[in-house]
mmCIF file of C-alpha atoms and ligand atoms in Angstrom:
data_model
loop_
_atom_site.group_PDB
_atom_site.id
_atom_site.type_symbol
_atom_site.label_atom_id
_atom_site.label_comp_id
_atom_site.label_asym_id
_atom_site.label_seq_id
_atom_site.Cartn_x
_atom_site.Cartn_y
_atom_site.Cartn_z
ATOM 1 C CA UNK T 115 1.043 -61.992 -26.263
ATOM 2 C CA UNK T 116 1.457 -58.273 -24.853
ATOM 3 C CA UNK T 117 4.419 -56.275 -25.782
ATOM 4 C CA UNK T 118 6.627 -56.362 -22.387
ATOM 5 C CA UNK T 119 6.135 -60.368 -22.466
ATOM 6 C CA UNK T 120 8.074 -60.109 -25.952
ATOM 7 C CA UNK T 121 10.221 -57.353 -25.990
ATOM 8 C CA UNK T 122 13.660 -57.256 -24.501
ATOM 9 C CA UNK T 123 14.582 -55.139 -21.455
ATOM 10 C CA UNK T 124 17.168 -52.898 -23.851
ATOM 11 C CA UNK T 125 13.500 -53.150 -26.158
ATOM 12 C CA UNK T 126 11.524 -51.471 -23.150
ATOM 13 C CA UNK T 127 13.923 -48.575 -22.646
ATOM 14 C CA UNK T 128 14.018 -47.482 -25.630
ATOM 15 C CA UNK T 129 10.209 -47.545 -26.172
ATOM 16 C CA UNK T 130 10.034 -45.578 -22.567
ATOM 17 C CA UNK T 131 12.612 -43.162 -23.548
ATOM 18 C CA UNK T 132 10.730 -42.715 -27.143
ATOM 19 C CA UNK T 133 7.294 -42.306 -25.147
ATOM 20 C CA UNK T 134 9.218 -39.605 -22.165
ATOM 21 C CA UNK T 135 10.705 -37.174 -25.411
ATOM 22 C CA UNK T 136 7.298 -37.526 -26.984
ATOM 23 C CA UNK T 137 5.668 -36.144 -23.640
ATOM 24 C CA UNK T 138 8.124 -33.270 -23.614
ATOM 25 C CA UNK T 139 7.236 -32.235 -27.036
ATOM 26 C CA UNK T 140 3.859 -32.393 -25.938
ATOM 27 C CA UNK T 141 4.410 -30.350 -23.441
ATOM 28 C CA UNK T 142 6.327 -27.549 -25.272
ATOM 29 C CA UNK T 143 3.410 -27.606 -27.881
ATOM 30 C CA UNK T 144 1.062 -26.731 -25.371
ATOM 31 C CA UNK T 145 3.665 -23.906 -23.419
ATOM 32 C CA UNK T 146 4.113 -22.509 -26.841
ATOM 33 C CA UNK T 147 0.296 -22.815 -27.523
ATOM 34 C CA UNK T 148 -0.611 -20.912 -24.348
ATOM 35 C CA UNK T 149 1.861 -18.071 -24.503
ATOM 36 C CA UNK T 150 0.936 -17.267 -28.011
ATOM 37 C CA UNK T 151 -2.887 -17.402 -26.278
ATOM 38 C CA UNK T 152 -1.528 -14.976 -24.132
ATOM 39 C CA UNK T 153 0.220 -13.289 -26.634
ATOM 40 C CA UNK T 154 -3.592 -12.562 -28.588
ATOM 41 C CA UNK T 155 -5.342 -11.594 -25.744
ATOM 42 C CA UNK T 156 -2.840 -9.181 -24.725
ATOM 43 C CA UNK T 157 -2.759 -7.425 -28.288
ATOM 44 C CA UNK T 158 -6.353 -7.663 -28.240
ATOM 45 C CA UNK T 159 -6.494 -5.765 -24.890
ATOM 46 C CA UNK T 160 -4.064 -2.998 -25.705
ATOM 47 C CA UNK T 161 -5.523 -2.544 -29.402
ATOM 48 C CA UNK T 162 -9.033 -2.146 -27.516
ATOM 49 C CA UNK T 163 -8.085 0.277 -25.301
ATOM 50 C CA UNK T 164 -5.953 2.013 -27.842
ATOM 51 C CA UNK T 165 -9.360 2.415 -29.814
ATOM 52 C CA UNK T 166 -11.562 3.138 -27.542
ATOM 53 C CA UNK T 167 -10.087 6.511 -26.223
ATOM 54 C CA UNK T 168 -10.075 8.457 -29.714
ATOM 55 C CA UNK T 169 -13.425 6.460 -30.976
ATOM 56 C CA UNK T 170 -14.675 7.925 -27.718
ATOM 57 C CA UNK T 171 -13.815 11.944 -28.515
ATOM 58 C CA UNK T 172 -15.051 11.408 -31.827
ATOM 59 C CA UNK T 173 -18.481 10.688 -30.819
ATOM 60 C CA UNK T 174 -18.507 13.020 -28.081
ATOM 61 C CA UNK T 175 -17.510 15.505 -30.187
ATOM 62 C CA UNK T 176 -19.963 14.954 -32.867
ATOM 63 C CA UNK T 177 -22.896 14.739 -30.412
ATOM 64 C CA UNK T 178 -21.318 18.716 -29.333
ATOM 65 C CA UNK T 179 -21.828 19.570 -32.901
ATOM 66 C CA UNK T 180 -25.506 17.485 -33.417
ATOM 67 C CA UNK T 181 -26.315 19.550 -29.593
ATOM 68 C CA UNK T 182 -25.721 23.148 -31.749
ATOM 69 C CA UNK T 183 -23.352 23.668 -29.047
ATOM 70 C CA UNK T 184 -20.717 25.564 -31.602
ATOM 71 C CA UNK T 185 -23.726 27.171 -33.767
ATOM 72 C CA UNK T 186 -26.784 26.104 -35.877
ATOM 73 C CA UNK T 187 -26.519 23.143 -38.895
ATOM 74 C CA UNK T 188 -28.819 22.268 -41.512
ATOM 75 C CA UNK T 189 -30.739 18.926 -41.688
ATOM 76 C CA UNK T 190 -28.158 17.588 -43.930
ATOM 77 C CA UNK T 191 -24.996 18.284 -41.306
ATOM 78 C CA UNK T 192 -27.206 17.095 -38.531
ATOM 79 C CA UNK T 193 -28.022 13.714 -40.351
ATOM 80 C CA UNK T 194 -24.599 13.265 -41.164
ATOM 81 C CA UNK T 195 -23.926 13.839 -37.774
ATOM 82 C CA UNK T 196 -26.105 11.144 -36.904
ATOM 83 C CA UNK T 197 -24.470 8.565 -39.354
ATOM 84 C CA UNK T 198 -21.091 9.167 -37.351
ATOM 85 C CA UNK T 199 -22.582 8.869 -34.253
ATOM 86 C CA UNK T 200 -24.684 5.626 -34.699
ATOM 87 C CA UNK T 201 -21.572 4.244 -36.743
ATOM 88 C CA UNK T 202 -19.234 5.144 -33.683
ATOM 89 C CA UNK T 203 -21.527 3.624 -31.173
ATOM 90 C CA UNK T 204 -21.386 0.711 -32.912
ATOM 91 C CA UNK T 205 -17.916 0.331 -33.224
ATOM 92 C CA UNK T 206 -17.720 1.293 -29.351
ATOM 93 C CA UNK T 207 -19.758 -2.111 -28.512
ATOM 94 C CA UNK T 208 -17.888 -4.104 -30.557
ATOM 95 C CA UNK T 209 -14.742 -2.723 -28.450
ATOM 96 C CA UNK T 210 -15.971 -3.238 -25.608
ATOM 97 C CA UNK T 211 -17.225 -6.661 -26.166
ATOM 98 C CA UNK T 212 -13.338 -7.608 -26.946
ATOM 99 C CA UNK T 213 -12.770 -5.954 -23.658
ATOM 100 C CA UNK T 214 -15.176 -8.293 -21.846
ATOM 101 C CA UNK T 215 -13.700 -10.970 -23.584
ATOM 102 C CA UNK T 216 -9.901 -10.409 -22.409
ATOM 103 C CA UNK T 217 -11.582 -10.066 -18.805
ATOM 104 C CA UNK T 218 -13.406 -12.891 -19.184
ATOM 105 C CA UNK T 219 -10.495 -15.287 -20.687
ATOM 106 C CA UNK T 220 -8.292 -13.480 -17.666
ATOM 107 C CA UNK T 221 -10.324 -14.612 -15.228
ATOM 108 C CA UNK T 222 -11.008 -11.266 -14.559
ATOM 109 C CA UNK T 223 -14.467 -11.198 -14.654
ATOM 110 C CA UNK T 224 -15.881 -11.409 -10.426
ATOM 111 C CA UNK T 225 -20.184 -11.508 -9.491
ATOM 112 C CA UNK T 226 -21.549 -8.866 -7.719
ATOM 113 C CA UNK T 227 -24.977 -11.130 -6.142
ATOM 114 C CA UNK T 228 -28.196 -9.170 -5.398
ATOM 115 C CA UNK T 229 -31.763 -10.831 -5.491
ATOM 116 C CA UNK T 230 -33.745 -9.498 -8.170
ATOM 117 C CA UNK T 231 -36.683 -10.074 -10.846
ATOM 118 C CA UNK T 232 -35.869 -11.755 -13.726
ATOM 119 C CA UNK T 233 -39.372 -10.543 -15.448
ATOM 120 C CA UNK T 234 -37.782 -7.008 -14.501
ATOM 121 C CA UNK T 235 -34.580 -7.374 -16.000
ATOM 122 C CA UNK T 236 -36.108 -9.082 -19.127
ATOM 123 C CA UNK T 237 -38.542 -6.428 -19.735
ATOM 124 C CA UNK T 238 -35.463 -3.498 -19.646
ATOM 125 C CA UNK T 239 -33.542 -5.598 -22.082
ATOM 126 C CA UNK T 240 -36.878 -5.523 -23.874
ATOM 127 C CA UNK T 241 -37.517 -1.820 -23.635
ATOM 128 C CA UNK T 242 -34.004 -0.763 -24.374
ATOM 129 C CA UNK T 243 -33.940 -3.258 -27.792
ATOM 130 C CA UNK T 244 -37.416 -1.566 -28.456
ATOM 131 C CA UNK T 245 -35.921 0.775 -31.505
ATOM 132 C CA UNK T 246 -34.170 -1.875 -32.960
ATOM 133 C CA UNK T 247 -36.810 -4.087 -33.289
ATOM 134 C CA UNK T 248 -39.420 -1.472 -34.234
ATOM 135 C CA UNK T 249 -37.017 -0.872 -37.728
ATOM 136 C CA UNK T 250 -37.215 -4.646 -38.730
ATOM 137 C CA UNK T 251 -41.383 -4.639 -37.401
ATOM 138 C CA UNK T 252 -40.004 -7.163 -35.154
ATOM 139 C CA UNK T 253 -42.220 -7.928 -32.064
ATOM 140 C CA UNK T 254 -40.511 -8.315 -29.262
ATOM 141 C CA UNK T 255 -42.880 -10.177 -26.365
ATOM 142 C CA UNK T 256 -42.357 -11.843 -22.790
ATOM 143 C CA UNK T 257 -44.616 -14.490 -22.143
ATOM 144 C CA UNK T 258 -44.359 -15.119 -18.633
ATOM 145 C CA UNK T 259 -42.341 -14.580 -15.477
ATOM 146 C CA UNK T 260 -44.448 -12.204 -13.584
ATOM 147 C CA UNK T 261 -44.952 -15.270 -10.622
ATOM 148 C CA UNK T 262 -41.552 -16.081 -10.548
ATOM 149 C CA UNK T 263 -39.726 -14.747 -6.477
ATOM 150 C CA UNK T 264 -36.852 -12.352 -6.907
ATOM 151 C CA UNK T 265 -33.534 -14.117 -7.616
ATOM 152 C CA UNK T 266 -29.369 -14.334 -6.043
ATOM 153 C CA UNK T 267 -27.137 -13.304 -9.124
ATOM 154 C CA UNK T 268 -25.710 -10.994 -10.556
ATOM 155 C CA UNK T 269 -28.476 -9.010 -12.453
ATOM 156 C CA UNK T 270 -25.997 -6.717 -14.762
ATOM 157 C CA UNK T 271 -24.548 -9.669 -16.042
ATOM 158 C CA UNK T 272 -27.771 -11.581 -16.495
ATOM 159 C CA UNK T 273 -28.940 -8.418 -18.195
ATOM 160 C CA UNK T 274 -25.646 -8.486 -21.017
ATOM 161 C CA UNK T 275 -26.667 -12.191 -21.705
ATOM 162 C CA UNK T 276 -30.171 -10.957 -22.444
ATOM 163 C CA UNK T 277 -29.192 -8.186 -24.375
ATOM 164 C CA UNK T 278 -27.090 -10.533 -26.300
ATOM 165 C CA UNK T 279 -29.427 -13.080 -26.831
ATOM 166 C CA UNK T 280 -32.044 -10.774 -27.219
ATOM 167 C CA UNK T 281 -30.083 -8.586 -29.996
ATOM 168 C CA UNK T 282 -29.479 -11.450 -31.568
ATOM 169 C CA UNK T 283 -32.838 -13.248 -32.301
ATOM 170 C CA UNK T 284 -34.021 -9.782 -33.687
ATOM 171 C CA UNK T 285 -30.791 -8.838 -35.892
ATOM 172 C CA UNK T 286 -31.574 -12.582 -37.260
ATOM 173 C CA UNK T 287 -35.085 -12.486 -37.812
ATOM 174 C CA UNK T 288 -36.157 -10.939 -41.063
ATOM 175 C CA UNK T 289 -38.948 -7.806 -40.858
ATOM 176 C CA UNK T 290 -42.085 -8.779 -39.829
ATOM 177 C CA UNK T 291 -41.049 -11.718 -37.428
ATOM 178 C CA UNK T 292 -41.635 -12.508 -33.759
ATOM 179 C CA UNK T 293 -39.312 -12.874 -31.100
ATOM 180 C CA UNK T 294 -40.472 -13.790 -27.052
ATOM 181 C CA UNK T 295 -39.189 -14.491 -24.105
ATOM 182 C CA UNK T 296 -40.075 -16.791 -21.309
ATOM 183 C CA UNK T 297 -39.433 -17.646 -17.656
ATOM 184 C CA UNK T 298 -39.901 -20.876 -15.412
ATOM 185 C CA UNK T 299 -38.911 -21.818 -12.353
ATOM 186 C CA UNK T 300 -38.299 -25.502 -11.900
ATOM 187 C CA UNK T 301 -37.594 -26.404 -8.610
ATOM 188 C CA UNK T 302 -34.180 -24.760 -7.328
ATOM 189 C CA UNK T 303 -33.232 -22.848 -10.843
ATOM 190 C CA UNK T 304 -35.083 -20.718 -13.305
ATOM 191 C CA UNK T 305 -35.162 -21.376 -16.581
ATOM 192 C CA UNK T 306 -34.947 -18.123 -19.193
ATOM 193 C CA UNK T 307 -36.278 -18.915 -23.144
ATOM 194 C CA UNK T 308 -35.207 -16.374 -26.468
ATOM 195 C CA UNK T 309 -36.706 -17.313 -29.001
ATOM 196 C CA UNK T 310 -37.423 -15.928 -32.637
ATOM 197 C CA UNK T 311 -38.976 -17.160 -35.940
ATOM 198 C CA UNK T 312 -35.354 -16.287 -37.726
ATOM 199 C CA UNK T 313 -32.965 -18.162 -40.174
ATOM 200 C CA UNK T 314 -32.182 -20.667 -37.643
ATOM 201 C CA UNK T 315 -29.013 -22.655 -37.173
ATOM 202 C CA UNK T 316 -27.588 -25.885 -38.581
ATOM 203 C CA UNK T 317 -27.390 -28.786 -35.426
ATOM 204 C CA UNK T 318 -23.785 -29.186 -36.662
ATOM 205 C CA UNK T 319 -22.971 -25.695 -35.576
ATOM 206 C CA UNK T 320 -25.042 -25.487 -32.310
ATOM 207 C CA UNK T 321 -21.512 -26.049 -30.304
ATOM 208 C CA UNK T 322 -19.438 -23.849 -32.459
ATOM 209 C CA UNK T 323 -21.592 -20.627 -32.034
ATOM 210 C CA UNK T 324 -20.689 -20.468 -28.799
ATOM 211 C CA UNK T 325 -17.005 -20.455 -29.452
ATOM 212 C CA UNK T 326 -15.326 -17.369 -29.421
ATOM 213 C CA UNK T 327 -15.024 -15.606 -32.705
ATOM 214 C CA UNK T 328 -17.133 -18.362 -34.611
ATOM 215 C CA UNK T 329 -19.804 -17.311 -36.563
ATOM 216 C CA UNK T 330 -22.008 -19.626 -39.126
ATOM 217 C CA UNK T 331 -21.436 -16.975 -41.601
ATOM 218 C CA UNK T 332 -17.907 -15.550 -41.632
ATOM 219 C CA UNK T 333 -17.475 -14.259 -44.758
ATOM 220 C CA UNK T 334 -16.701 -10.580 -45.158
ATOM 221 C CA UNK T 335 -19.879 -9.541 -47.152
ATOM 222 C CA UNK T 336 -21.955 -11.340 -44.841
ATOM 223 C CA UNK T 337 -24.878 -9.266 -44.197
ATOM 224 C CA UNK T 338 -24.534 -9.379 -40.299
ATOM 225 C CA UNK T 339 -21.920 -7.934 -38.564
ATOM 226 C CA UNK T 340 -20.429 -8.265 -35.113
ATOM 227 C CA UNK T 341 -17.484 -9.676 -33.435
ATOM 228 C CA UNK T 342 -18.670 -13.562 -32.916
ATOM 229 C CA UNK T 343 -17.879 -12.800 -28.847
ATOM 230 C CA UNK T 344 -21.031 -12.348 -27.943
ATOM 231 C CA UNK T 345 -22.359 -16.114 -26.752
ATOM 232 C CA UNK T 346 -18.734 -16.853 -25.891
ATOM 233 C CA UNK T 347 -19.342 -14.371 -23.132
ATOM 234 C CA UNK T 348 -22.830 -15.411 -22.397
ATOM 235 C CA UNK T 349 -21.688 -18.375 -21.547
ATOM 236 C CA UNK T 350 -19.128 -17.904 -19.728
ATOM 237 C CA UNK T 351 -21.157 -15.189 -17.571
ATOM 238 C CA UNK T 352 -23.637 -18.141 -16.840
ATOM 239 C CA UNK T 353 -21.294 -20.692 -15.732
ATOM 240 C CA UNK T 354 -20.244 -18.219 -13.457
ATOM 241 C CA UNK T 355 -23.799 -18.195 -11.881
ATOM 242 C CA UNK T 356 -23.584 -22.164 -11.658
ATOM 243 C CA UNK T 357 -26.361 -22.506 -14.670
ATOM 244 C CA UNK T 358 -25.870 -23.862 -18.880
ATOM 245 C CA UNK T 359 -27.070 -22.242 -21.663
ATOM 246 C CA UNK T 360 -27.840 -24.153 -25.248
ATOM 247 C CA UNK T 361 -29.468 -23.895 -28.313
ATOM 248 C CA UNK T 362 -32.489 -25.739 -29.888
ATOM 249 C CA UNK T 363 -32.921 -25.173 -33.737
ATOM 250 C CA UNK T 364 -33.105 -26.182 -37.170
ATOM 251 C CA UNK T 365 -31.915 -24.426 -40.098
ATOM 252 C CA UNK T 366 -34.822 -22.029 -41.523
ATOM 253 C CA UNK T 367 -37.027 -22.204 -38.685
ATOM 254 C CA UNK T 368 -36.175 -20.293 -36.062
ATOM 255 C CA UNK T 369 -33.829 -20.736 -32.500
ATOM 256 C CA UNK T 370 -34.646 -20.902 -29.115
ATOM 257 C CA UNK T 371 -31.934 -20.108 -26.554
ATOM 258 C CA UNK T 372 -32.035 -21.352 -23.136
ATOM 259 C CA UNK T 373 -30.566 -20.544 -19.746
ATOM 260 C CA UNK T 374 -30.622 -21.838 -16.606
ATOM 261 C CA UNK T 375 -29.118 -20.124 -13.306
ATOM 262 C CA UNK T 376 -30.185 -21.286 -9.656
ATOM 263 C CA UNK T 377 -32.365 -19.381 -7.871
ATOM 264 C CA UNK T 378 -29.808 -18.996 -4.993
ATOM 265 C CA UNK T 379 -26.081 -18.421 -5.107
ATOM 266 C CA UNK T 380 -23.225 -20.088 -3.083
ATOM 267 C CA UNK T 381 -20.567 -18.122 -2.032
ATOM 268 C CA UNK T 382 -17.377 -18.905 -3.958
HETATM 269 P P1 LIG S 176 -22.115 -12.143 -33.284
HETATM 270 O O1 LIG S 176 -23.592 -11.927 -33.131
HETATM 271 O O2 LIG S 176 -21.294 -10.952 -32.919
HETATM 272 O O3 LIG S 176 -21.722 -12.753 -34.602
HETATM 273 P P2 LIG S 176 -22.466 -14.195 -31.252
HETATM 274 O O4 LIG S 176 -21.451 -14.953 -30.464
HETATM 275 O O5 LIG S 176 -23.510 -13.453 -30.488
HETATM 276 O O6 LIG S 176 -21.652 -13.225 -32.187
HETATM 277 O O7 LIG S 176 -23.165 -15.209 -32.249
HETATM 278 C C1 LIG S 176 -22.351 -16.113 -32.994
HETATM 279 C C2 LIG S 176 -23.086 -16.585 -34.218
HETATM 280 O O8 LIG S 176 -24.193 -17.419 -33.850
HETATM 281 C C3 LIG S 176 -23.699 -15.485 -35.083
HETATM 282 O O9 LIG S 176 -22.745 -14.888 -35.928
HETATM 283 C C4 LIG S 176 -24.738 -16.293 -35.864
HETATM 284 O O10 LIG S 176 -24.099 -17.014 -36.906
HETATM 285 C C5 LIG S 176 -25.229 -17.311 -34.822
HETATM 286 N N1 LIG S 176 -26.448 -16.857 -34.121
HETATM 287 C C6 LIG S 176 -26.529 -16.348 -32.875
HETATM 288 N N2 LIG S 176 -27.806 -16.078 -32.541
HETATM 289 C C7 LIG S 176 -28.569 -16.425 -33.598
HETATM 290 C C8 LIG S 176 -29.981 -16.413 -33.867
HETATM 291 N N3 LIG S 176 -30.880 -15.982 -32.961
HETATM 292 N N4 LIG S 176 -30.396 -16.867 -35.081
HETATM 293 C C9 LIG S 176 -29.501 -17.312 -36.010
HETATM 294 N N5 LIG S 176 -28.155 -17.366 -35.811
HETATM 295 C C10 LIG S 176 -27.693 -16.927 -34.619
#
C-alpha cells in the first residue's frame, strides 16, 4: 500500500509542508555555498594581483643588477642574483596560474580560433621545456604529427595545456626517463598523447587530479611543488574547444595524458 492511499489528508500536508521547508534549506545551503565560492575566488583574484605587481619589480630589478647595469659583481652576487630570479619566476607562474583560474571559474576565459599545426605547437612546447628536461636527463620526443592538416582552435591555449601536461610528465619522471608526445587524427578530431615513464597515478585518483587544487601528494614537504590548478585549467581550456582530456595509468609505471579537440570549430 503507497503512502497517500494510507495517510490522511491533514497526514499529506504536513509531509508536503515538511518536504517545501526542506527545499528552502536546500536552497539557502547552496546560495550560501556559492557566495562563499565567490567570496574565494574574489580573494584569490585581488591577493594575485596584489602579488604580482611587487614580485614583478623585484625580478626586474634583480635582472638590472645580474645586466651590470649599476656596476660590475662577482660570481657569487651574480649567482645569487640568479637564485632570486629563478625563485621569482617561479612564484610569478604560480600567480598567474591562480589568475587563469579566477578567469576561467568567471567565465572569463573567450577563444581566439586560427588554423594551425599541432606538430608546430608541440614541438615549441618541446623546445621551450628543453632546459628543464635536460637537468633531470629527461628526453623529451614527438613521435608523430608531421601528416596531420593545420587545425581551427585556439593555438595559445592549446599551447598552455601542452606546457602543462608537458611540464608535468617531466617534473614527475625521475632523471634518466623518457617522455613523448604523439598526434592522430581520427576522422573529424585529433587526438594529442603525453606520456612519460614517471611515478604514475593511482586509478582512484585519475578524476581528482583534475580538480582544482587536488594533488595526490598534498603534504607540505612533498617534493613537488605547484599550485594543483594546472589540469583544472587544461581541462577546462579543452572543453572550450569542444574536445575531453583523461588519464591512463597505474601507480609506478608511468601516465599517458590524452586530448582530443575537433579539427574544426563552430562558432559559439
Ligand atoms: P600541480 O602540478 O601544480 O600540482 P596539476 O593540476 O598540473 O597541478 O596536477 C595535479 C596533480 O596531478 C599533481 O600534483 C600530481 O599529483 C598529479 N600529476 C599530474 N601529472 C602527473 C604525471 N605526469 N605523473 C604523475 N602525477 C601527475
Amino acid at each position: 500500500m503507497s503512502m497517500s492511499e494510507s495517510s490522511t489528508p491533514s497526514e499529506l500536508t504536513e509531509r508536503i509542508c515538511a518536504l517545501e521547508s526542506q527545499a528552502e534549506a536546500y536552497q539557502r545551503t547552496i546560495h550560501d555555498l556559492r557566495t562563499r565560492d565567490a567570496l574565494k575566488t574574489q580573494f584569490l583574484s585581488n591577493i594575485s594581483h596584489d602579488l604580482r605587481t611587487p614580485l614583478a619589480a623585484i625580478i626586474t630589478h634583480a635582472e638590472i643588477l645580474r645586466e651590470g647595469m649599476l656596476g660590475e659583481l662577482n660570481k657569487r652576487q651574480l649567482d645569487s642574483l640568479g637564485g632570486i630570479v629563478s625563485g621569482g619566476q617561479q612564484l610569478l607562474d604560480m600567480i598567474d596560474e591562480i589568475l587563469t583560474y579566477v578567469r576561467a571559474a568567471n567565465d572569463q576565459i573567450a577563444l581566439t580560433i586560427c588554423d594551425f599545426e599541432i606538430a608546430d605547437v608541440i614541438d615549441q612546447v618541446r623546445q621551450l621545456n628543453e632546459p628543464l628536461a635536460a637537468k633531470k636527463h629527461i628526453t623529451v620526443a614527438r613521435t608523430n604529427g608531421d601528416d596531420i592538416d593545420p587545425i581551427d582552435g585556439d593555438r595559445d591555449k592549446i599551447k598552455h595545456v601542452l606546457s602543462n601536461l608537458i611540464g608535468n610528465a617531466i617534473k614527475f619522471t625521475p632523471q634518466g626517463g623518457r617522455v613523448w608526445v604523439s598526434a592522430t587524427r581520427h576522422e573529424r578530431e585529433v587526438l594529442v598523447e603525453v606520456g612519460d615513464t614517471g611515478s604514475g597515478i593511482a586509478p582512484e585518483n585519475h578524476e581528482l587530479i583534475f580538480r582544482e587544487f587536488a594533488q595526490v601528494d598534498a603534504t607540505p614537504s612533498r617534493p613537488h611543488h605547484g599550485t594543483g590548478l594546472g589540469l583544472a585549467i587544461a581541462r577546462r581550456l579543452i572543453e572550450l574547444h569542444s574536445g575531453r582530456i583523461w588519464v591512463q595509468s597505474e601507480l609506478g609505471s608511468g601516465s599517458r595524458f590524452y586530448f582530443t579537440i575537433p579539427t574544426t570549430q563552430q562558432a559559439k
